[in-house]
Coordinates of N, CA, C and O in Angstrom, one line a residue:
X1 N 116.8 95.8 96.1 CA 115.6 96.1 97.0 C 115.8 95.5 98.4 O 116.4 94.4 98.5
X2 N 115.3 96.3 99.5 CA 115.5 95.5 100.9 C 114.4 95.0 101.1 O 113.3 95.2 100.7
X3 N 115.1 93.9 102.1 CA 113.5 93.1 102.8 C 112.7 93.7 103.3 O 111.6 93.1 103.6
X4 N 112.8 94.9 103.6 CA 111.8 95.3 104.7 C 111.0 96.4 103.5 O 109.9 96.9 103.8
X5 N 111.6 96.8 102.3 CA 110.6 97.1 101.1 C 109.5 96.3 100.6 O 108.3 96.4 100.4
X6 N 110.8 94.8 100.3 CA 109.9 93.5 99.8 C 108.3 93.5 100.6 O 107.1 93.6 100.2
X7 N 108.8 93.3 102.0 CA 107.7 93.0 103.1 C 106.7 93.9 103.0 O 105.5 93.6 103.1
X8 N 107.0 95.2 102.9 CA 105.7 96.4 102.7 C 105.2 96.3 101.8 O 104.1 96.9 101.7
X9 N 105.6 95.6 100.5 CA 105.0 95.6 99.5 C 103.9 94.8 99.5 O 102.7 95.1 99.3
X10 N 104.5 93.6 99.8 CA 103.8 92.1 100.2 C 102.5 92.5 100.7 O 101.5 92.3 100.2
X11 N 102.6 93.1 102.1 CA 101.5 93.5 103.3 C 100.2 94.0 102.0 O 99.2 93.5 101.6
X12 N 101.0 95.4 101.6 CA 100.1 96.4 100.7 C 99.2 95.4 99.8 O 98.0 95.3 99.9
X13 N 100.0 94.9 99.1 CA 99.4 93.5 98.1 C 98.0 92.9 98.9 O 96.9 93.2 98.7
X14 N 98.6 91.9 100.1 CA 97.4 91.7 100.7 C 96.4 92.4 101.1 O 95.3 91.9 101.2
X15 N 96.6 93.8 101.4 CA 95.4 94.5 101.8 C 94.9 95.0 100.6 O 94.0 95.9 100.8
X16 N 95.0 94.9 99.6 CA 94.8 95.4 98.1 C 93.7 93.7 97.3 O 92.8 93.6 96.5
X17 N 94.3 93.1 97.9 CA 93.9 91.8 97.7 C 92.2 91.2 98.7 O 91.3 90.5 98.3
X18 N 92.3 91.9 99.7 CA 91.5 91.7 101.0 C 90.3 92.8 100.3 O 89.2 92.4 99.9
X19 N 90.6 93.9 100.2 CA 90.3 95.0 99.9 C 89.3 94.5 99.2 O 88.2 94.6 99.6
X20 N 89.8 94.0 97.9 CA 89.0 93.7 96.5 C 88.2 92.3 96.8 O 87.2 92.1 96.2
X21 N 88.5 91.5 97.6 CA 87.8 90.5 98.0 C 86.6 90.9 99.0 O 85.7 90.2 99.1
X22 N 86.7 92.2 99.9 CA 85.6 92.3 100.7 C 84.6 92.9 100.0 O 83.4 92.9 100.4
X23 N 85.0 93.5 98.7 CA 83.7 94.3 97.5 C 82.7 93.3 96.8 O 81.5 93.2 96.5
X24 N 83.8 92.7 96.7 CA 83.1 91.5 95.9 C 81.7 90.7 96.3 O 80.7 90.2 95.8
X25 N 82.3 90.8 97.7 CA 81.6 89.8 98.4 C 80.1 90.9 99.4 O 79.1 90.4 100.0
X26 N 80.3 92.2 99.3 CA 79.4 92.5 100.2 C 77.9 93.0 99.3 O 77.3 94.0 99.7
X27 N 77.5 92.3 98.4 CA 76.1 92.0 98.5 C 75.9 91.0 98.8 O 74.7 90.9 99.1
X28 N 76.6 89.5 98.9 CA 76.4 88.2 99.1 C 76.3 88.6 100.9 O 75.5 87.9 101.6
X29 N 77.1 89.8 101.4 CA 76.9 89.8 103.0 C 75.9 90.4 103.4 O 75.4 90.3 104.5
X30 N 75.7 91.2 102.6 CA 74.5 92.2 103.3 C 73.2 90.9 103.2 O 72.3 90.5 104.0
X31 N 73.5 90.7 102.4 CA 71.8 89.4 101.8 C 71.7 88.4 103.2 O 70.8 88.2 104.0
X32 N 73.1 87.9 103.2 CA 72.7 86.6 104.5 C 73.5 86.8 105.9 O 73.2 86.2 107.0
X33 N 74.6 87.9 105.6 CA 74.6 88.2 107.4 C 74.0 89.2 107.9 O 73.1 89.2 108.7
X34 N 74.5 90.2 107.6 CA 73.9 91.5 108.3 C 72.3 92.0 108.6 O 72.0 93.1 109.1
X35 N 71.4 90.6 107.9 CA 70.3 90.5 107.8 C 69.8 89.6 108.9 O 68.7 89.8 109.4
X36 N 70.6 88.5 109.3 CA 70.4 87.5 110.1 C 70.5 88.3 111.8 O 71.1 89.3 112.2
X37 N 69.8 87.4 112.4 CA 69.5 87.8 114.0 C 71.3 87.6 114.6 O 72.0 86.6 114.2
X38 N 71.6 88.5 115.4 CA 72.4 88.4 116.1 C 72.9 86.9 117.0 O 72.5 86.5 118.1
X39 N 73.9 86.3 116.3 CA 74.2 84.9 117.2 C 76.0 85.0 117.2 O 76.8 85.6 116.5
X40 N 76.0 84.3 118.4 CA 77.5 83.7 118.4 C 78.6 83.6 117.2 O 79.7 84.1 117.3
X41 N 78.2 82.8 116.2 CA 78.8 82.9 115.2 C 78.3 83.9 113.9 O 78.4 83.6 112.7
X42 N 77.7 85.1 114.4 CA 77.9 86.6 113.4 C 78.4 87.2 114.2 O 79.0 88.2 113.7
X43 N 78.5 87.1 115.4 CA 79.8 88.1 116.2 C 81.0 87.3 115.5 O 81.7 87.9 114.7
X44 N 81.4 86.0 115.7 CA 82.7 85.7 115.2 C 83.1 86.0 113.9 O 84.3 86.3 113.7
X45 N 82.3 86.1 113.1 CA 82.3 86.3 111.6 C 82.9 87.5 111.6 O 84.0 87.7 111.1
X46 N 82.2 88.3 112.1 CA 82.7 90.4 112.3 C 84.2 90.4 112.6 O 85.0 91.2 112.2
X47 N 84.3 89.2 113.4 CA 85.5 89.8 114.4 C 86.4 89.6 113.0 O 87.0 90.3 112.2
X48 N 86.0 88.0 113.2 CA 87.8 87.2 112.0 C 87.3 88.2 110.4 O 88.3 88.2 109.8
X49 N 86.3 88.9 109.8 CA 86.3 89.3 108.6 C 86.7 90.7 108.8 O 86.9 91.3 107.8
X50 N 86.8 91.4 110.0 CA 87.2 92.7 109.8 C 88.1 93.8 110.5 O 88.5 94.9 110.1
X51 N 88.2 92.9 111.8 CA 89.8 93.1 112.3 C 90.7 92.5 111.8 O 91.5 93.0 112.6
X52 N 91.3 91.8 111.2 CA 92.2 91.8 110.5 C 92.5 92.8 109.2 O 93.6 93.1 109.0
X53 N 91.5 93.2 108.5 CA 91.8 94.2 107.6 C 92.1 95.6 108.3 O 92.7 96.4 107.6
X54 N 91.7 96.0 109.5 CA 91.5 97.0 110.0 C 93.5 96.9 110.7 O 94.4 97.7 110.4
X55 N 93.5 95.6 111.5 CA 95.0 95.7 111.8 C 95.8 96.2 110.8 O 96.4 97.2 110.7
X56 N 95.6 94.9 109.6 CA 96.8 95.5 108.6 C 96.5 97.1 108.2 O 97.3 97.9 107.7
X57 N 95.8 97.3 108.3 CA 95.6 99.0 107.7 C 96.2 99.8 108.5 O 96.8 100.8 107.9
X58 N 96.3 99.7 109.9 CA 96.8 100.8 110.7 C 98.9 100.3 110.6 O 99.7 101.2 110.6
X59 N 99.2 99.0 110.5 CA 100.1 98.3 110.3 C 100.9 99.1 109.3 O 102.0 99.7 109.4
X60 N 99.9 99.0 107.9 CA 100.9 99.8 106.9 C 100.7 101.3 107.3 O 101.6 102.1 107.4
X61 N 99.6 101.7 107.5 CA 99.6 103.2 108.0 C 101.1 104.0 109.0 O 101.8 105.1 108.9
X62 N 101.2 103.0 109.9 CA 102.8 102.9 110.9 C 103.6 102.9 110.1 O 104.5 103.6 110.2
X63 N 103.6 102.0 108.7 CA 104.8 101.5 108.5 C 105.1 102.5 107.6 O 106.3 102.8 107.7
X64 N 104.6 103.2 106.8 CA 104.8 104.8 106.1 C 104.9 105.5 106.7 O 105.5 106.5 106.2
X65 N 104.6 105.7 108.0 CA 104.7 106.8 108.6 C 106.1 107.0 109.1 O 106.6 108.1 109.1
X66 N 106.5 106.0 109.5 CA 107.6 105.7 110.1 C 109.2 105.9 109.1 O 110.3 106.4 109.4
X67 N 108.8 105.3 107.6 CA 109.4 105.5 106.6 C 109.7 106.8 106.4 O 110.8 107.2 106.1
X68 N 108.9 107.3 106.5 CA 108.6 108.5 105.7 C 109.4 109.5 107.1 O 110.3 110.1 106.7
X69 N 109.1 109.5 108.3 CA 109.9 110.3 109.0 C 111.3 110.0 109.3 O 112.2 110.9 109.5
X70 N 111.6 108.9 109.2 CA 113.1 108.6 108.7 C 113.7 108.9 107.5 O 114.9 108.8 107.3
X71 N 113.1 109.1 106.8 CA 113.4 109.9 105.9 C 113.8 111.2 105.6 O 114.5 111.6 104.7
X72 N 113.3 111.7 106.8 CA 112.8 113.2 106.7 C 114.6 113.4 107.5 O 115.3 114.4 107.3
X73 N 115.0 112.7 108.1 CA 116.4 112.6 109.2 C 117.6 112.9 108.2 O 118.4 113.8 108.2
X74 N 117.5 112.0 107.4 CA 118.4 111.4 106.1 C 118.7 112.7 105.6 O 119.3 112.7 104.6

């Protein structure tokens, strides 16, 4: 196996991992943030809890896409 399979796998894992941790968690969020008044730290919270899942998503989204048209060369 190549590193750069290992590494896609890894990513996928985390966003599989993020994924199931954000389910878990969104009645505990709906209850105490998305209910709460707009402050400085519920903008921060949005940013750090859902741009990062949104990067890695488009990340592996590239990273198949890319595979996969290299492939198509082969």
């Amino acid at each position: 196996m190549d590193t750069r399979d290992e590494l896609l796998g890894l990513l996928q894992l985390t966003q599989f991992q993020k994924a199931y941790d954000y389910i878990l968690c969104i009645p505990l969020e709906i209850r105490f943030i998305w209910t709460a008044a707009w402050t400085m730290p519920k903008i921060l919270y949005f940013i750090t809890r859902y741009i990062p899942m949104f990067t890695l998503g488009v990340i592996l989204y590239c990273k198949n896409i890319a595979c996969s048209s290299m492939e198509s060369f082969n």
